[in-house]
XYZ file of C-alpha atoms in Angstrom:
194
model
C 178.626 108.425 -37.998
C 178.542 105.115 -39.920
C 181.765 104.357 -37.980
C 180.135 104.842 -34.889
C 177.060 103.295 -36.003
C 179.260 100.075 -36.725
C 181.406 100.370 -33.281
C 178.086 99.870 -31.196
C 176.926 96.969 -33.713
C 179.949 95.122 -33.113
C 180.160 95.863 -29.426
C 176.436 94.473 -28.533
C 177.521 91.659 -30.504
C 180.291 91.078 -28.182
C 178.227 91.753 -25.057
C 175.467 89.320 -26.492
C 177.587 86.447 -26.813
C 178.723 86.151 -23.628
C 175.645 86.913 -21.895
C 173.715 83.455 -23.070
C 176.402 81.179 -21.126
C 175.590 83.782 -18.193
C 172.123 84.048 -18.433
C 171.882 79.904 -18.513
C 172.911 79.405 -15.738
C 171.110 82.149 -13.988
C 168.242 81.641 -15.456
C 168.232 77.859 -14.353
C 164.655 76.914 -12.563
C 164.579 76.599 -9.137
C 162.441 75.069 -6.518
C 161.579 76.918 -3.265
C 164.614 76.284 -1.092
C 164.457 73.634 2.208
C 167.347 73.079 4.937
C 170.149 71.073 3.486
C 169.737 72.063 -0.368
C 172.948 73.392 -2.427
C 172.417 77.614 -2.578
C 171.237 78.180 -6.050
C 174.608 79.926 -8.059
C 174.144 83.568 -7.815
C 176.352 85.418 -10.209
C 176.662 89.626 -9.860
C 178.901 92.280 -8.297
C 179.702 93.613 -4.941
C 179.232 96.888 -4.524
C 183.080 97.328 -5.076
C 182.222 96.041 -9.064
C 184.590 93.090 -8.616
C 182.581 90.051 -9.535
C 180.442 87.906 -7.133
C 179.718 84.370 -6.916
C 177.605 82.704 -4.260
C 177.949 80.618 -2.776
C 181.580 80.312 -4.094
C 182.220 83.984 -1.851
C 181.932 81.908 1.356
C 183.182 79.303 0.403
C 184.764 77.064 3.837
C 182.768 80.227 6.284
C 179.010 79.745 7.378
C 177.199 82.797 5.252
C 174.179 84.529 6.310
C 172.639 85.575 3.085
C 169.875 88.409 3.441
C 167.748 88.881 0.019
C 165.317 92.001 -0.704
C 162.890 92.541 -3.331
C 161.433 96.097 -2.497
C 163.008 99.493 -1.867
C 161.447 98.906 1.837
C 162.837 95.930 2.335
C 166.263 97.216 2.914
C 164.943 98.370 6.452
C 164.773 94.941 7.613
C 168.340 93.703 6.027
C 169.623 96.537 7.727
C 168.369 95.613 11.101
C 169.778 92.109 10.364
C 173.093 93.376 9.079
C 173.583 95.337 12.270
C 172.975 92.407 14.493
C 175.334 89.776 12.986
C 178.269 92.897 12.817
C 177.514 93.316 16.422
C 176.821 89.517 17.528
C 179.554 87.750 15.014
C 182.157 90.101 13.911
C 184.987 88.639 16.200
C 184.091 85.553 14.618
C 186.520 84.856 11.060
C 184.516 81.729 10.275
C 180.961 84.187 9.749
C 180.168 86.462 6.932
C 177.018 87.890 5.658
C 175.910 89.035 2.417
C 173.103 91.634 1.576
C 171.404 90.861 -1.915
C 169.054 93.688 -3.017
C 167.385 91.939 -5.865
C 166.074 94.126 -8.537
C 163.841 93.488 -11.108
C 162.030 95.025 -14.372
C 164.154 98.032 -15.936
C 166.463 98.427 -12.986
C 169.331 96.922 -14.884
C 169.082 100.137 -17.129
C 169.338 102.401 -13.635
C 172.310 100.028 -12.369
C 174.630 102.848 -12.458
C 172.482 104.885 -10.451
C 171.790 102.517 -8.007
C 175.105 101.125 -7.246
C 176.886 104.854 -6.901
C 174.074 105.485 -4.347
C 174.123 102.528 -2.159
C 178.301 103.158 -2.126
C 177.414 106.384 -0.672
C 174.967 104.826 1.741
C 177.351 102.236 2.316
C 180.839 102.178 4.514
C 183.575 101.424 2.347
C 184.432 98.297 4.346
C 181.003 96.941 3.822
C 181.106 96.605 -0.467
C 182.432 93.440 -0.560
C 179.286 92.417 1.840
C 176.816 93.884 -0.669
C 175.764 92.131 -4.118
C 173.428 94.008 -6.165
C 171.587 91.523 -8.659
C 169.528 92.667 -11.534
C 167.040 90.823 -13.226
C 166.225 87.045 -11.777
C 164.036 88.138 -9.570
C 161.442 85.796 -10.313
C 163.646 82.840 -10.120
C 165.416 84.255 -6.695
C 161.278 85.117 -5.504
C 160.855 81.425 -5.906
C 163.631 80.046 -4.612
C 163.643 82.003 -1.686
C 159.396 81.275 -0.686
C 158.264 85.262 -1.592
C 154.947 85.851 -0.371
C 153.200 89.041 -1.762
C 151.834 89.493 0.826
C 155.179 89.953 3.048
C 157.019 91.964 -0.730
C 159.152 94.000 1.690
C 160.562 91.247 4.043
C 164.231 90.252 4.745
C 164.625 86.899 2.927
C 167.132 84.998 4.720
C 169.431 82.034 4.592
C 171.975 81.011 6.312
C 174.861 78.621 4.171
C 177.033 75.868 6.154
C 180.635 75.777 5.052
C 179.749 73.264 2.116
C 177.343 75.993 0.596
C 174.178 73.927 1.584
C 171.591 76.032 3.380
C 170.857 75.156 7.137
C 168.355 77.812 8.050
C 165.675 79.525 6.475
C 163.595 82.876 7.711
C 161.597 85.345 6.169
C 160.717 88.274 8.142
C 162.041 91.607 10.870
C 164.822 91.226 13.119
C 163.344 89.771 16.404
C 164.960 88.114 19.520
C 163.264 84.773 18.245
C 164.637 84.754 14.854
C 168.156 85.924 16.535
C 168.545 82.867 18.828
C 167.235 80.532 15.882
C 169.506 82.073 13.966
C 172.473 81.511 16.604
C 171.186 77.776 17.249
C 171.164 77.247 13.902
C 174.713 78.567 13.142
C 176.238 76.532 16.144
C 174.981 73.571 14.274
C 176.966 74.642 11.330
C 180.170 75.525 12.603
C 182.332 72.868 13.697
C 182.898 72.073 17.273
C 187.256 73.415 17.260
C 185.591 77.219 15.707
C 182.444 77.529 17.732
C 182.520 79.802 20.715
């Protein structure tokens, strides 16, 4: 038992040391982000549990990045997820990345969580999805949360360089699709647009 006992000691030791470096960097203030600002570094897994780095992931493709804080909110980043499949998918130089952000004690759940959205989600798609727990404060701010819109898609869209070029919080509507589509023509260069 007092083996045991000293097995666990030594391991959250282990885990605690390399969590600071982590948690710096994550844990870095932001300011509510604006077209043309560097994404904030986003650190996490895809759903596959190999590590994920925005906006390293897309790094040289144009990334639309799709955020949600609530359980409801995955309605709307589905909607969106299912448009750019359909509207960019023969297009190599677009990817997307759903973000389900989640606070509190879901960290202790994580397990849970992750086995059931790689049920709910196509095999194909894991490297698409990056669960984040904890940060959801700093990711609220950065990404201009409004209570009183808690289960909208957040979205951003990322040039090539990693700098954002298109902000939108809200449903899937034919509106925010062309803006969307405007904006990423602006961000693709002239030789890879079609």
């Amino acid at each position: 038992m007092m083996i045991r006992a000293a097995i666990l000691a030594l391991t959250l030791i282990a885990v605690a040391g390399t969590v600071p470096a982590r948690a710096a960097e994550q844990s870095k203030p932001v300011a509510p982000l604006a077209v043309g600002d560097p994404f904030p570094r986003l650190e996490a897994e895809f759903l596959t549990g190999r590590k994920a780095v925005l906006p390293d992931a897309a790094a040289g493709k144009s990334a639309l990045v799709m955020m949600g804080f609530t359980y409801d909110s995955r309605f709307e980043i589905e909607k969106w997820a299912e448009h750019v499949r359909h509207e960019f998918a023969a297009n190599p130089t677009v990817t997307f990345f759903e973000v389900p952000v989640i606070g509190g004690m879901g960290r202790m759940a994580s397990w849970f969580i992750n086995s059931g959205m790689r049920k709910g989600t196509p095999k194909e798609l894991h490297e698409n999805v990056i669960t984040v727990y904890g940060g959801a404060d700093r990711w609220k701010k950065a990404m201009g949360f409004s209570k009183a819109q808690e289960d909208a898609a957040y979205l951003a869209l990322l040039g090539p360089d990693g700098r954002v070029q298109w902000l939108h919080h809200g449903g899937y509507t034919e509106d925010a699709a062309l803006a969307l589509k405007t904006a990423l023509s602006a961000s693709v260069p002239p030789s890879e647009s079609r």
